[in-house]
Amino acid sequence: MLDVLQKIIDAACFSINLYQSLCGKMNDEKRKRQLQLFLEHGQKQYQSFQYLHFLINGTYYEHQPRPIVHDSTNDLIDTALFNEVRKTNWSYELFTNFTGTKKQIMKQALKHSLQCAAALLEMVEEVKLEQIRSAHETHG
């Protein structure tokens, strides 16, 4: 379980970096606000995951930040979506193994990851539609 929790901590940190990058690239104010909320909640989640790690292992997890390889909006959204799906799977795994307060923390993490994934999927669709519109205007 500790290994899965460490993967979630790594993924939470990566989410924070991805959401910061995406906020800087979004033109849509609604999406920017949504990403800002995801960023704030992600930072709280990161702290909760570190606290769980401390409760289980007696130390905080020293993770290695993952660099963002691509910086196009499309790639960032795709990467963030994939990262949220991974966090959802790991959160569910821990949710089914924890009890009490730990289980409640993982339930909240699971809900947050699902909300983020749904919003990111909408963003993927919006970006694709915009690309189709631009292609039609260019070739039409």
Coordinates of N, CA and C in Angstrom, one line a residue:
M1 N 0.8 -1.2 0.0 CA 0.0 0.0 0.0 C 0.9 1.3 0.0
L2 N 2.0 1.2 0.7 CA 2.9 2.4 0.7 C 3.4 2.7 -0.7
D3 N 3.6 1.7 -1.5 CA 4.1 2.0 -2.9 C 3.0 2.7 -3.7
V4 N 1.8 2.3 -3.5 CA 0.7 2.9 -4.2 C 0.5 4.4 -3.7
L5 N 0.6 4.6 -2.4 CA 0.5 5.9 -1.9 C 1.6 6.8 -2.4
Q6 N 2.8 6.3 -2.6 CA 3.9 7.1 -3.1 C 3.6 7.4 -4.6
K7 N 3.0 6.5 -5.3 CA 2.7 6.8 -6.7 C 1.7 7.9 -6.8
I8 N 0.7 7.9 -5.9 CA -0.3 9.0 -5.8 C 0.3 10.3 -5.5
I9 N 1.3 10.3 -4.6 CA 2.0 11.6 -4.2 C 2.7 12.1 -5.4
D10 N 3.4 11.2 -6.1 CA 4.1 11.7 -7.3 C 3.1 12.2 -8.4
A11 N 2.0 11.5 -8.6 CA 1.0 12.0 -9.5 C 0.3 13.3 -9.1
A12 N 0.1 13.5 -7.8 CA -0.5 14.7 -7.3 C 0.4 15.9 -7.6
C13 N 1.7 15.7 -7.3 CA 2.7 16.7 -7.6 C 2.7 17.1 -9.1
F14 N 2.7 16.0 -9.9 CA 2.7 16.2 -11.4 C 1.4 16.9 -11.8
S15 N 0.3 16.6 -11.2 CA -1.0 17.3 -11.5 C -0.8 18.8 -11.3
I16 N -0.3 19.1 -10.1 CA -0.1 20.6 -9.8 C 0.7 21.3 -10.8
N17 N 1.8 20.7 -11.3 CA 2.7 21.3 -12.3 C 1.9 21.4 -13.6
L18 N 1.1 20.4 -14.0 CA 0.4 20.4 -15.2 C -0.7 21.5 -15.2
Y19 N -1.4 21.6 -14.1 CA -2.5 22.6 -14.0 C -1.9 24.0 -14.0
Q20 N -0.8 24.2 -13.4 CA -0.1 25.5 -13.5 C 0.2 25.9 -14.9
S21 N 0.8 24.9 -15.6 CA 1.1 25.1 -17.0 C -0.1 25.4 -17.9
L22 N -1.1 24.6 -17.7 CA -2.4 24.8 -18.4 C -3.0 26.1 -18.2
C23 N -3.0 26.5 -16.9 CA -3.6 27.9 -16.6 C -3.0 29.0 -17.4
G24 N -1.7 28.8 -17.6 CA -1.0 29.9 -18.3 C -1.3 29.8 -19.8
K25 N -1.8 28.8 -20.3 CA -2.1 28.6 -21.7 C -3.5 28.8 -22.1
M26 N -4.4 28.7 -21.2 CA -5.9 28.8 -21.5 C -6.3 30.2 -21.7
N27 N -7.1 30.4 -22.8 CA -7.7 31.7 -23.1 C -9.1 31.8 -22.5
D28 N -9.8 30.7 -22.3 CA -11.1 30.6 -21.8 C -11.1 30.9 -20.3
E29 N -11.7 32.0 -19.8 CA -11.7 32.3 -18.4 C -12.4 31.3 -17.5
K30 N -13.5 30.7 -18.0 CA -14.2 29.6 -17.3 C -13.2 28.5 -17.0
R31 N -12.5 28.0 -18.0 CA -11.6 26.9 -17.9 C -10.4 27.3 -17.0
K32 N -9.9 28.5 -17.1 CA -8.9 29.0 -16.2 C -9.3 28.9 -14.7
R33 N -10.5 29.3 -14.4 CA -11.0 29.3 -13.1 C -11.1 27.8 -12.6
Q34 N -11.6 27.0 -13.5 CA -11.8 25.6 -13.2 C -10.4 24.9 -12.9
L35 N -9.4 25.2 -13.7 CA -8.1 24.7 -13.5 C -7.5 25.3 -12.2
Q36 N -7.8 26.5 -11.9 CA -7.3 27.1 -10.7 C -7.9 26.4 -9.4
L37 N -9.1 26.1 -9.5 CA -9.8 25.3 -8.4 C -9.1 23.9 -8.3
F38 N -8.9 23.3 -9.4 CA -8.3 21.9 -9.4 C -6.9 22.0 -8.8
L39 N -6.2 23.1 -9.2 CA -4.8 23.3 -8.6 C -4.9 23.5 -7.1
E40 N -5.8 24.3 -6.6 CA -5.9 24.5 -5.2 C -6.3 23.2 -4.5
H41 N -7.2 22.5 -5.0 CA -7.6 21.3 -4.4 C -6.5 20.2 -4.5
G42 N -5.8 20.2 -5.6 CA -4.7 19.3 -5.7 C -3.6 19.6 -4.7
Q43 N -3.3 20.8 -4.4 CA -2.3 21.1 -3.4 C -2.8 20.6 -2.0
K44 N -4.1 20.8 -1.7 CA -4.6 20.2 -0.4 C -4.5 18.7 -0.4
Q45 N -4.8 18.1 -1.5 CA -4.7 16.6 -1.6 C -3.3 16.2 -1.4
Y46 N -2.3 16.9 -2.0 CA -0.9 16.5 -1.9 C -0.6 16.5 -0.4
Q47 N -1.0 17.5 0.3 CA -0.7 17.6 1.8 C -1.4 16.5 2.5
S48 N -2.6 16.1 2.1 CA -3.3 15.0 2.8 C -2.6 13.7 2.5
F49 N -2.1 13.5 1.3 CA -1.4 12.2 0.9 C -0.1 12.2 1.7
Q50 N 0.6 13.3 1.8 CA 1.9 13.3 2.6 C 1.6 13.0 4.1
Y51 N 0.5 13.5 4.6 CA 0.1 13.2 6.0 C -0.2 11.7 6.2
L52 N -0.9 11.1 5.2 CA -1.2 9.7 5.3 C 0.2 8.9 5.2
H53 N 1.1 9.3 4.4 CA 2.4 8.7 4.3 C 3.1 8.7 5.7
F54 N 3.0 9.9 6.3 CA 3.6 10.1 7.6 C 3.0 9.2 8.7
L55 N 1.6 9.1 8.6 CA 0.9 8.2 9.6 C 1.3 6.7 9.4
I56 N 1.5 6.3 8.1 CA 1.8 4.9 7.8 C 3.3 4.6 8.0
N57 N 4.1 5.5 7.6 CA 5.6 5.2 7.5 C 6.4 6.0 8.6
G58 N 5.9 7.0 9.2 CA 6.6 7.8 10.1 C 7.5 8.9 9.5
T59 N 7.4 9.0 8.2 CA 8.2 10.1 7.5 C 7.3 10.6 6.3
Y60 N 7.7 11.8 5.9 CA 7.1 12.3 4.6 C 7.8 11.7 3.5
Y61 N 7.1 11.6 2.4 CA 7.7 11.0 1.2 C 8.5 12.0 0.4
E62 N 9.7 11.7 0.1 CA 10.6 12.6 -0.7 C 10.5 12.2 -2.2
H63 N 9.6 12.8 -2.9 CA 9.4 12.4 -4.3 C 10.3 13.2 -5.2
Q64 N 10.5 12.7 -6.4 CA 11.2 13.4 -7.4 C 10.2 14.0 -8.4
P65 N 10.2 15.3 -8.5 CA 9.3 16.0 -9.5 C 9.5 15.5 -10.9
R66 N 8.4 15.2 -11.6 CA 8.5 14.8 -13.0 C 8.5 16.1 -13.9
P67 N 9.4 16.2 -14.8 CA 9.4 17.3 -15.7 C 8.2 17.2 -16.7
I68 N 7.7 18.3 -17.1 CA 6.7 18.4 -18.2 C 7.5 18.4 -19.5
V69 N 7.2 17.3 -20.3 CA 8.0 17.2 -21.5 C 7.4 18.0 -22.7
H70 N 6.1 18.0 -22.8 CA 5.5 18.8 -23.9 C 4.8 20.0 -23.3
D71 N 4.7 21.1 -24.1 CA 4.0 22.2 -23.5 C 2.9 22.8 -24.4
S72 N 2.5 22.0 -25.5 CA 1.4 22.4 -26.2 C 0.1 22.2 -25.4
T73 N -0.9 23.0 -25.6 CA -2.1 22.8 -24.8 C -2.7 21.4 -25.0
N74 N -2.7 20.9 -26.2 CA -3.3 19.6 -26.5 C -2.5 18.5 -25.6
D75 N -1.2 18.6 -25.7 CA -0.4 17.6 -25.0 C -0.5 17.7 -23.5
L76 N -0.6 18.9 -23.0 CA -0.8 19.1 -21.6 C -2.1 18.6 -21.1
I77 N -3.2 18.8 -21.8 CA -4.5 18.3 -21.5 C -4.5 16.8 -21.5
D78 N -4.0 16.2 -22.6 CA -3.9 14.8 -22.7 C -3.1 14.1 -21.5
T79 N -2.0 14.7 -21.2 CA -1.1 14.2 -20.1 C -1.9 14.4 -18.8
A80 N -2.5 15.5 -18.6 CA -3.3 15.7 -17.3 C -4.4 14.7 -17.2
L81 N -5.1 14.4 -18.3 CA -6.2 13.4 -18.3 C -5.6 12.0 -17.9
F82 N -4.6 11.6 -18.6 CA -4.0 10.3 -18.3 C -3.5 10.2 -16.8
N83 N -2.9 11.3 -16.3 CA -2.5 11.4 -15.0 C -3.7 11.2 -14.0
E84 N -4.8 11.9 -14.3 CA -5.9 11.8 -13.4 C -6.5 10.4 -13.4
V85 N -6.5 9.7 -14.6 CA -7.0 8.4 -14.6 C -6.2 7.4 -13.8
R86 N -4.9 7.6 -13.9 CA -4.0 6.8 -13.0 C -4.2 7.1 -11.5
K87 N -4.4 8.4 -11.2 CA -4.7 8.7 -9.8 C -6.0 8.1 -9.3
T88 N -7.0 8.1 -10.2 CA -8.3 7.5 -9.9 C -8.1 6.0 -9.6
N89 N -7.3 5.3 -10.4 CA -7.1 3.9 -10.1 C -6.4 3.6 -8.8
W90 N -5.4 4.4 -8.6 CA -4.6 4.2 -7.3 C -5.5 4.6 -6.1
S91 N -6.2 5.7 -6.3 CA -7.1 6.1 -5.1 C -8.1 5.0 -4.8
Y92 N -8.7 4.4 -5.9 CA -9.7 3.3 -5.6 C -9.0 2.1 -5.0
E93 N -7.8 1.8 -5.4 CA -7.1 0.7 -4.7 C -6.9 0.9 -3.2
L94 N -6.5 2.1 -2.9 CA -6.3 2.5 -1.5 C -7.6 2.6 -0.7
F95 N -8.6 3.1 -1.4 CA -9.9 3.3 -0.8 C -10.5 1.9 -0.4
T96 N -10.2 0.9 -1.2 CA -10.8 -0.4 -0.9 C -9.9 -1.1 0.2
N97 N -8.7 -0.6 0.5 CA -7.9 -1.2 1.5 C -7.9 -0.5 2.8
F98 N -8.2 0.8 2.8 CA -8.1 1.6 4.0 C -9.5 1.5 4.8
T99 N -9.4 2.0 6.0 CA -10.6 2.1 6.9 C -10.6 3.5 7.5
G100 N -11.7 3.9 8.1 CA -11.8 5.1 8.9 C -11.4 6.4 8.2
T101 N -10.6 7.2 8.8 CA -10.2 8.5 8.2 C -9.5 8.3 7.0
K102 N -8.6 7.3 6.9 CA -7.8 7.1 5.7 C -8.7 6.8 4.5
K103 N -9.7 6.0 4.8 CA -10.7 5.7 3.7 C -11.4 7.0 3.2
Q104 N -11.8 7.8 4.2 CA -12.5 9.1 3.8 C -11.6 10.0 3.0
I105 N -10.3 10.1 3.3 CA -9.4 10.9 2.5 C -9.3 10.3 1.1
M106 N -9.3 9.0 1.0 CA -9.2 8.4 -0.4 C -10.5 8.6 -1.1
K107 N -11.6 8.6 -0.4 CA -12.9 8.8 -1.1 C -12.9 10.2 -1.7
Q108 N -12.5 11.2 -0.9 CA -12.4 12.5 -1.5 C -11.4 12.6 -2.6
A109 N -10.3 12.0 -2.5 CA -9.3 12.0 -3.6 C -9.9 11.3 -4.9
L110 N -10.7 10.3 -4.7 CA -11.3 9.6 -5.8 C -12.3 10.5 -6.5
K111 N -13.2 11.1 -5.7 CA -14.1 12.1 -6.2 C -13.5 13.2 -7.0
H112 N -12.4 13.8 -6.4 CA -11.7 14.9 -7.1 C -11.1 14.4 -8.4
S113 N -10.4 13.3 -8.4 CA -9.8 12.8 -9.7 C -10.9 12.5 -10.8
L114 N -12.0 12.0 -10.4 CA -13.1 11.8 -11.4 C -13.6 13.1 -11.9
Q115 N -13.8 14.1 -11.1 CA -14.2 15.4 -11.5 C -13.2 16.0 -12.5
C116 N -11.9 15.9 -12.1 CA -10.9 16.5 -12.9 C -10.9 15.8 -14.3
A117 N -10.9 14.5 -14.3 CA -10.9 13.7 -15.5 C -12.1 14.1 -16.4
A118 N -13.3 14.2 -15.8 CA -14.4 14.6 -16.7 C -14.2 16.0 -17.3
A119 N -13.7 16.9 -16.5 CA -13.5 18.3 -17.1 C -12.4 18.3 -18.1
L120 N -11.4 17.5 -17.9 CA -10.3 17.4 -18.9 C -10.8 16.7 -20.2
L121 N -11.6 15.8 -20.1 CA -12.2 15.1 -21.2 C -13.0 16.1 -22.1
E122 N -13.8 17.0 -21.4 CA -14.5 18.1 -22.1 C -13.5 19.0 -22.8
M123 N -12.4 19.3 -22.1 CA -11.4 20.2 -22.7 C -10.8 19.6 -24.0
V124 N -10.5 18.3 -23.9 CA -10.0 17.5 -25.1 C -11.0 17.7 -26.2
E125 N -12.3 17.5 -26.0 CA -13.3 17.6 -27.0 C -13.4 19.0 -27.6
E126 N -13.3 20.0 -26.7 CA -13.3 21.4 -27.1 C -12.1 21.8 -28.0
V127 N -10.9 21.3 -27.6 CA -9.7 21.6 -28.4 C -9.8 20.9 -29.8
K128 N -10.3 19.7 -29.8 CA -10.5 18.9 -31.1 C -11.5 19.7 -32.0
L129 N -12.6 20.1 -31.4 CA -13.6 20.8 -32.2 C -13.0 22.1 -32.8
E130 N -12.2 22.8 -32.0 CA -11.6 24.0 -32.4 C -10.6 23.8 -33.6
Q131 N -9.9 22.7 -33.5 CA -9.0 22.3 -34.5 C -9.7 22.0 -35.8
I132 N -10.8 21.3 -35.7 CA -11.6 21.0 -36.9 C -12.2 22.2 -37.5
R133 N -12.7 23.2 -36.7 CA -13.2 24.5 -37.2 C -12.1 25.2 -37.9
S134 N -10.9 25.3 -37.3 CA -9.8 26.0 -37.9 C -9.4 25.3 -39.3
A135 N -9.4 24.0 -39.3 CA -9.0 23.3 -40.5 C -10.0 23.6 -41.7
H136 N -11.3 23.7 -41.3 CA -12.3 24.0 -42.3 C -12.2 25.4 -42.8
E137 N -11.9 26.3 -41.9 CA -11.7 27.7 -42.3 C -10.5 27.9 -43.2
T138 N -9.5 27.2 -42.9 CA -8.3 27.3 -43.7 C -8.4 26.6 -45.1
H139 N -9.2 25.5 -45.1 CA -9.3 24.8 -46.4 C -10.6 25.1 -47.1
G140 N -11.5 25.8 -46.4 CA -12.9 26.0 -46.9 C -13.0 27.2 -47.7

